[in-house]
Coordinates of N, CA and C in Angstrom, one line a residue:
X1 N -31.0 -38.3 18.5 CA -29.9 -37.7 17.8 C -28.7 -38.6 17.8
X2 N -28.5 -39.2 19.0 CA -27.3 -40.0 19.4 C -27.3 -41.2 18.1
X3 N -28.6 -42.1 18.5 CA -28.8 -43.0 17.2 C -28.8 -42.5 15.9
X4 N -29.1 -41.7 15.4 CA -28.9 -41.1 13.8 C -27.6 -41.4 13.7
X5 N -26.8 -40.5 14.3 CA -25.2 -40.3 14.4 C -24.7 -41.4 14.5
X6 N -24.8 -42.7 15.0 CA -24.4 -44.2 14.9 C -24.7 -45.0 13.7
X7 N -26.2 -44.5 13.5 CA -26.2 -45.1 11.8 C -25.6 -44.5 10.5
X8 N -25.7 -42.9 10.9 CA -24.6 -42.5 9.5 C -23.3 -42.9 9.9
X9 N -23.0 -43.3 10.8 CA -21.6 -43.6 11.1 C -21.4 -45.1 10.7
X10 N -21.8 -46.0 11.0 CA -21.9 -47.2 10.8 C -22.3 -47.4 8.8
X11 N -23.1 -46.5 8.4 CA -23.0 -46.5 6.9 C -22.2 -45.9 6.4
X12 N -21.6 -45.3 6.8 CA -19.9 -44.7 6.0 C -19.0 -45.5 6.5
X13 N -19.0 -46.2 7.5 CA -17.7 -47.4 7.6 C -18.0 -48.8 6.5
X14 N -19.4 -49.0 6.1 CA -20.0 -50.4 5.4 C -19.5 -49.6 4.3
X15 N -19.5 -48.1 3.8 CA -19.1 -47.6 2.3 C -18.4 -47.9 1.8
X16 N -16.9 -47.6 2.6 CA -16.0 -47.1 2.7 C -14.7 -48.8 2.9
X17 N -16.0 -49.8 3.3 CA -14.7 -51.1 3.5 C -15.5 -51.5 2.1
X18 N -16.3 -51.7 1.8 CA -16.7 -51.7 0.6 C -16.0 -51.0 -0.6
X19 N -15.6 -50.1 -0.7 CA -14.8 -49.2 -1.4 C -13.3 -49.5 -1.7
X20 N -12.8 -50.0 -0.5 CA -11.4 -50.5 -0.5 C -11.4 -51.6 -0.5
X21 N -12.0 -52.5 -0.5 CA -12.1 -54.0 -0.8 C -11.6 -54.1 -2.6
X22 N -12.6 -53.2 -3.0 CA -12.9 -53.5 -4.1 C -11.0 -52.6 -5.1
X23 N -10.6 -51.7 -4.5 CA -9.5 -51.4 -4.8 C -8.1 -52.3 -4.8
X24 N -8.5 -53.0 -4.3 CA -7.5 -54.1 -3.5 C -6.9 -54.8 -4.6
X25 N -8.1 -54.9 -5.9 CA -8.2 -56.0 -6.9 C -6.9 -55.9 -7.9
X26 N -6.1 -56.8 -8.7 CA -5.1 -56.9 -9.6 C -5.8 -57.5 -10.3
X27 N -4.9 -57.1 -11.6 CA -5.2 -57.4 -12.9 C -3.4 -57.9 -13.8
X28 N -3.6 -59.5 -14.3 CA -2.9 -59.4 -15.2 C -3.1 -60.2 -16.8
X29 N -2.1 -59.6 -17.8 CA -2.4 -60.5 -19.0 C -1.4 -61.3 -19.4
X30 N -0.9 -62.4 -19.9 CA -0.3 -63.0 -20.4 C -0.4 -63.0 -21.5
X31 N 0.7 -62.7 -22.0 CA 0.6 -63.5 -24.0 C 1.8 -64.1 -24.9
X32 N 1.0 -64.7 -25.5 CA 1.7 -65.6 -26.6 C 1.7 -64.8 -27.9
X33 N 3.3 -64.5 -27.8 CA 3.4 -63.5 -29.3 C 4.5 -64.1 -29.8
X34 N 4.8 -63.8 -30.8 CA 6.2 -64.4 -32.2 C 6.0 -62.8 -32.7
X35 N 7.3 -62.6 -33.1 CA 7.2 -61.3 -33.9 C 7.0 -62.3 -35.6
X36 N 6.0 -60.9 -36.2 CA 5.7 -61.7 -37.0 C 4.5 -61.8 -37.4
X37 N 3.4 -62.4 -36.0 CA 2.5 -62.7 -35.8 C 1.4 -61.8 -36.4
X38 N 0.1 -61.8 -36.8 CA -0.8 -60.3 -36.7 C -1.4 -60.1 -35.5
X39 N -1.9 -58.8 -34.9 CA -2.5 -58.8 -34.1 C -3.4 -59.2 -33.8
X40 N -3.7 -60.1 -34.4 CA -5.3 -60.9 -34.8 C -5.0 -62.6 -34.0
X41 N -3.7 -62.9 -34.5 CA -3.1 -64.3 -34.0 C -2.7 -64.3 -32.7
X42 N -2.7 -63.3 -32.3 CA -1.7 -63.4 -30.4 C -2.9 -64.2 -29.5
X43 N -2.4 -65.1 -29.3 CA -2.9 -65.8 -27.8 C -2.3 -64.7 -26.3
X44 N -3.7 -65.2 -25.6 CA -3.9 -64.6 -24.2 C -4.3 -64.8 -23.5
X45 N -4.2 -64.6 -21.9 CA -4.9 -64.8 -21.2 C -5.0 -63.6 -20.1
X46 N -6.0 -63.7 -19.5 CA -6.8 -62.6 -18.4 C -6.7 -63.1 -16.7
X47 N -5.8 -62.8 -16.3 CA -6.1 -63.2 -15.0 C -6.4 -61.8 -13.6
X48 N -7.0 -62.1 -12.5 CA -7.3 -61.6 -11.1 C -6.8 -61.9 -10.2
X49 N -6.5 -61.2 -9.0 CA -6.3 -61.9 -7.7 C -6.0 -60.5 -6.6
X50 N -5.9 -60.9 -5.3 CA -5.6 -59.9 -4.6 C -4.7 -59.5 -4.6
X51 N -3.7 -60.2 -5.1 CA -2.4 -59.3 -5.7 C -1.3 -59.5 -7.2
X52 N -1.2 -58.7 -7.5 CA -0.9 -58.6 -9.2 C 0.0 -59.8 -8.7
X53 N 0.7 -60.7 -8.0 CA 1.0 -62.1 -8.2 C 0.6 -63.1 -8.4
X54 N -0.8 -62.9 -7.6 CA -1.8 -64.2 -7.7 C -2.8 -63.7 -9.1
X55 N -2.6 -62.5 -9.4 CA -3.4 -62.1 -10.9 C -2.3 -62.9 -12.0
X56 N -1.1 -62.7 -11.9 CA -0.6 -63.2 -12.7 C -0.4 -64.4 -13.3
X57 N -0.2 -65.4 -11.7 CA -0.9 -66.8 -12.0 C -1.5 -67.3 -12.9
X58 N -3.2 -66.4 -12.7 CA -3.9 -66.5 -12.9 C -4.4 -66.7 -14.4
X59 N -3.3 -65.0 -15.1 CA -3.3 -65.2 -16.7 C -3.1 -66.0 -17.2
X60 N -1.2 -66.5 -16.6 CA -0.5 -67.7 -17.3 C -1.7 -68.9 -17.2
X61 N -2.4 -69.6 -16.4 CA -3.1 -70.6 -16.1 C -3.9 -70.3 -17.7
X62 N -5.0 -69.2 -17.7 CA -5.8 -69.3 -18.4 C -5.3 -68.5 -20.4
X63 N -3.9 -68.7 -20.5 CA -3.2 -68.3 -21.3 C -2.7 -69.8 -22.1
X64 N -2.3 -70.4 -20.9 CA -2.2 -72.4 -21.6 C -3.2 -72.8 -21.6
X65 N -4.6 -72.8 -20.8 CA -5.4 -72.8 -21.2 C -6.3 -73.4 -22.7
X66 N -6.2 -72.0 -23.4 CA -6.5 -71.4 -24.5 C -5.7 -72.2 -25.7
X67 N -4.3 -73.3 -25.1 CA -3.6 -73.9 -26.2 C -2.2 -73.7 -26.5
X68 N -1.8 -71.9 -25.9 CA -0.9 -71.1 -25.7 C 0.2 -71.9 -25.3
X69 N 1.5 -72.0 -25.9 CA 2.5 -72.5 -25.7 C 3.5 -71.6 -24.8
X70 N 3.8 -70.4 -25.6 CA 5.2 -69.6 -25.0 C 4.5 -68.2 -24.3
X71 N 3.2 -68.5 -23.2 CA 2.9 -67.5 -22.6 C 4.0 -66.9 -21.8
X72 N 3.7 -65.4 -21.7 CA 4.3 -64.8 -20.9 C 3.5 -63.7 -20.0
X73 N 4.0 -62.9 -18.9 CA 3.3 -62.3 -18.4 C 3.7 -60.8 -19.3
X74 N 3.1 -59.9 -19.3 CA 3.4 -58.7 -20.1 C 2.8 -57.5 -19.5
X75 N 2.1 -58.0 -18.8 CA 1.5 -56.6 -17.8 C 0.4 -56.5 -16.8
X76 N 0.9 -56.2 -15.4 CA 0.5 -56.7 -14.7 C -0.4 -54.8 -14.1
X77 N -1.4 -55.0 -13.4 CA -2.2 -53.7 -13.4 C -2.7 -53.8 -12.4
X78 N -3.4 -52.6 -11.6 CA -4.3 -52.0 -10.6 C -5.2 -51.2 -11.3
X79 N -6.6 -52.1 -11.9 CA -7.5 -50.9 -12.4 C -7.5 -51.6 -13.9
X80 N -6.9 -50.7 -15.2 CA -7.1 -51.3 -16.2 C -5.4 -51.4 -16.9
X81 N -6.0 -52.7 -17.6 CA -4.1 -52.7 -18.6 C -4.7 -52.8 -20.2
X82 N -3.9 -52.8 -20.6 CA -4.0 -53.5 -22.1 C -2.4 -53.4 -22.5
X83 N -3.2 -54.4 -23.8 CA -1.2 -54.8 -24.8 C -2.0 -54.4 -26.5
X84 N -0.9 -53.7 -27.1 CA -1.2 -53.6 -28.2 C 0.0 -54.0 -28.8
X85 N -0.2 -54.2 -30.1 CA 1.4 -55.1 -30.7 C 0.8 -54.8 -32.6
X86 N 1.9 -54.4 -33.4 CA 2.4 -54.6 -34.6 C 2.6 -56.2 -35.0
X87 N 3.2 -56.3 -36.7 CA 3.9 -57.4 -36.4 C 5.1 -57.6 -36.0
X88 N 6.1 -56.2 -35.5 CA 7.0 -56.2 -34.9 C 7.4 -55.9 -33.5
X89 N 6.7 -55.1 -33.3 CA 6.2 -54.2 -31.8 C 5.4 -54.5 -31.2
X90 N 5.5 -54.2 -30.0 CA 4.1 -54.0 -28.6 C 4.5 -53.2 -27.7
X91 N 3.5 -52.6 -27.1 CA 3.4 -51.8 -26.1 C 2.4 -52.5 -25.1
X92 N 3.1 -52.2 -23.6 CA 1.7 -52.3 -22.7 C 1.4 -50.9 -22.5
X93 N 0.1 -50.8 -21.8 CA -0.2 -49.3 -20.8 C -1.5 -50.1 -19.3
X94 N -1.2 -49.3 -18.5 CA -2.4 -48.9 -17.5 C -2.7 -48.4 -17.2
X95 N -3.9 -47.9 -16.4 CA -4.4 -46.7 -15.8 C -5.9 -46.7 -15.4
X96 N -6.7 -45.8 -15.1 CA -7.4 -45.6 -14.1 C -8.8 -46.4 -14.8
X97 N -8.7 -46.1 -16.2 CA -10.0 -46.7 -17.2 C -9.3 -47.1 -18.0
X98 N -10.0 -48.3 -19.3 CA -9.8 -49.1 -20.2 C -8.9 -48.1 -21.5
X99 N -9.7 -46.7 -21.4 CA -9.5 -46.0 -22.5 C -8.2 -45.4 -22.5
X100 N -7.6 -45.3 -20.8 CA -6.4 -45.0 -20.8 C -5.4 -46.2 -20.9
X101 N -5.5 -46.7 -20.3 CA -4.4 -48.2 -20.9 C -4.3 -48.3 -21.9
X102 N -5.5 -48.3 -22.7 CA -5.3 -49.0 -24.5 C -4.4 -47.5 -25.2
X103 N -4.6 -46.4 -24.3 CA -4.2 -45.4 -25.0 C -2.8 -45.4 -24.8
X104 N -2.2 -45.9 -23.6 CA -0.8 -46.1 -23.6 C -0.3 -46.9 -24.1
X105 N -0.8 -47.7 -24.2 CA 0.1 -49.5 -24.6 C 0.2 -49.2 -26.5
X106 N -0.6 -48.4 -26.7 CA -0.5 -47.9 -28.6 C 0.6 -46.8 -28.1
X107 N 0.8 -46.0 -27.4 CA 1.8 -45.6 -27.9 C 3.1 -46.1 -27.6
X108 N 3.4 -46.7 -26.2 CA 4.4 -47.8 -25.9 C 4.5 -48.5 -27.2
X109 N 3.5 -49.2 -27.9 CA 3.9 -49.3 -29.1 C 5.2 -48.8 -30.0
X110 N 4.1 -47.6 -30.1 CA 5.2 -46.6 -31.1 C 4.7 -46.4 -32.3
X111 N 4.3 -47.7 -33.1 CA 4.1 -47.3 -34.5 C 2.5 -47.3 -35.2
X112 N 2.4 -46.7 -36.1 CA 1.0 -46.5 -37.0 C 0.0 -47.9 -36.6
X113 N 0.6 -48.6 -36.7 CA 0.4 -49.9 -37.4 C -0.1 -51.1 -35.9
X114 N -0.1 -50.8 -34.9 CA -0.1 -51.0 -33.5 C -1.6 -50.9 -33.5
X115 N -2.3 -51.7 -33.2 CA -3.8 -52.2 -32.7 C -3.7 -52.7 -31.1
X116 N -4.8 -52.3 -30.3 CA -4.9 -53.1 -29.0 C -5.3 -54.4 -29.3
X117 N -4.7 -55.6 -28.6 CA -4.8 -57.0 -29.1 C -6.0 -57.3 -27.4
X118 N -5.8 -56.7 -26.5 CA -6.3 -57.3 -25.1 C -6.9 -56.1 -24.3
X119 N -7.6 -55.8 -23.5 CA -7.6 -54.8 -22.3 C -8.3 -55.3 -21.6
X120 N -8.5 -55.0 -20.1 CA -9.7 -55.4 -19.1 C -9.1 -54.3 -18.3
X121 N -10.0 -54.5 -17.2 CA -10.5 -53.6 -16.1 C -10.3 -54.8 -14.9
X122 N -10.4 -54.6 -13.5 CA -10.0 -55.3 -12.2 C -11.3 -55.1 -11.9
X123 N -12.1 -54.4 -12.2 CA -13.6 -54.5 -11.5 C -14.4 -54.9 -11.9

């Protein structure tokens, strides 16, 4: 009995660091926008790290990358972000799933006309 009780115990601590490991993760995006632009033309980049600083790094890196001149960081996240932008506007959002960030960052937006240009997820 003793040993059972050590193995379920020992498998909910391997769960559970497993679990929070993985929470740990940041998410950031970078972008290169001009008002003006379509939302078809915006350069970006996707970055990771253990903390939305070293995620954001990460964006800008792979934001010049891509060619991108006047990257910027625009939204840095735990879980999911996105950017959506007009030719005059943008919004960011984040949240727990992709569907909820993109669903913020359009309204952050504000107007009709506001498409998501970017989203990801940290996992």
């Amino acid at each position: 009995m003793q040993s059972l009780y050590k193995k379920l115990l020992t498998a909910a601590c391997v769960f559970a660091c497993a679990v929070s490991t993985a929470s740990y993760g940041a998410g950031a995006i970078a972008i290169d926008d001009e008002v003006g632009d379509h939302p078809d033309d915006v350069g970006y980049g996707i970055g990771f790290g253990k903390s939305r600083e070293s995620a954001g790094v990460e964006a800008m890196k792979a934001c010049r990358k891509d060619g991108n001149k006047n990257c910027a960081i625009k939204v840095r996240f735990d879980g999911c972000g996105a950017y959506a932008a007009s030719k005059r506007f943008y919004g960011v959002g984040w949240g727990k799933t992709v569907k909820e960030a993109e669903r913020k960052a359009v309204e952050a937006c504000g107007r009709s006309s506001c498409e998501v240009v970017v989203s990801d997820c940290d996992d």
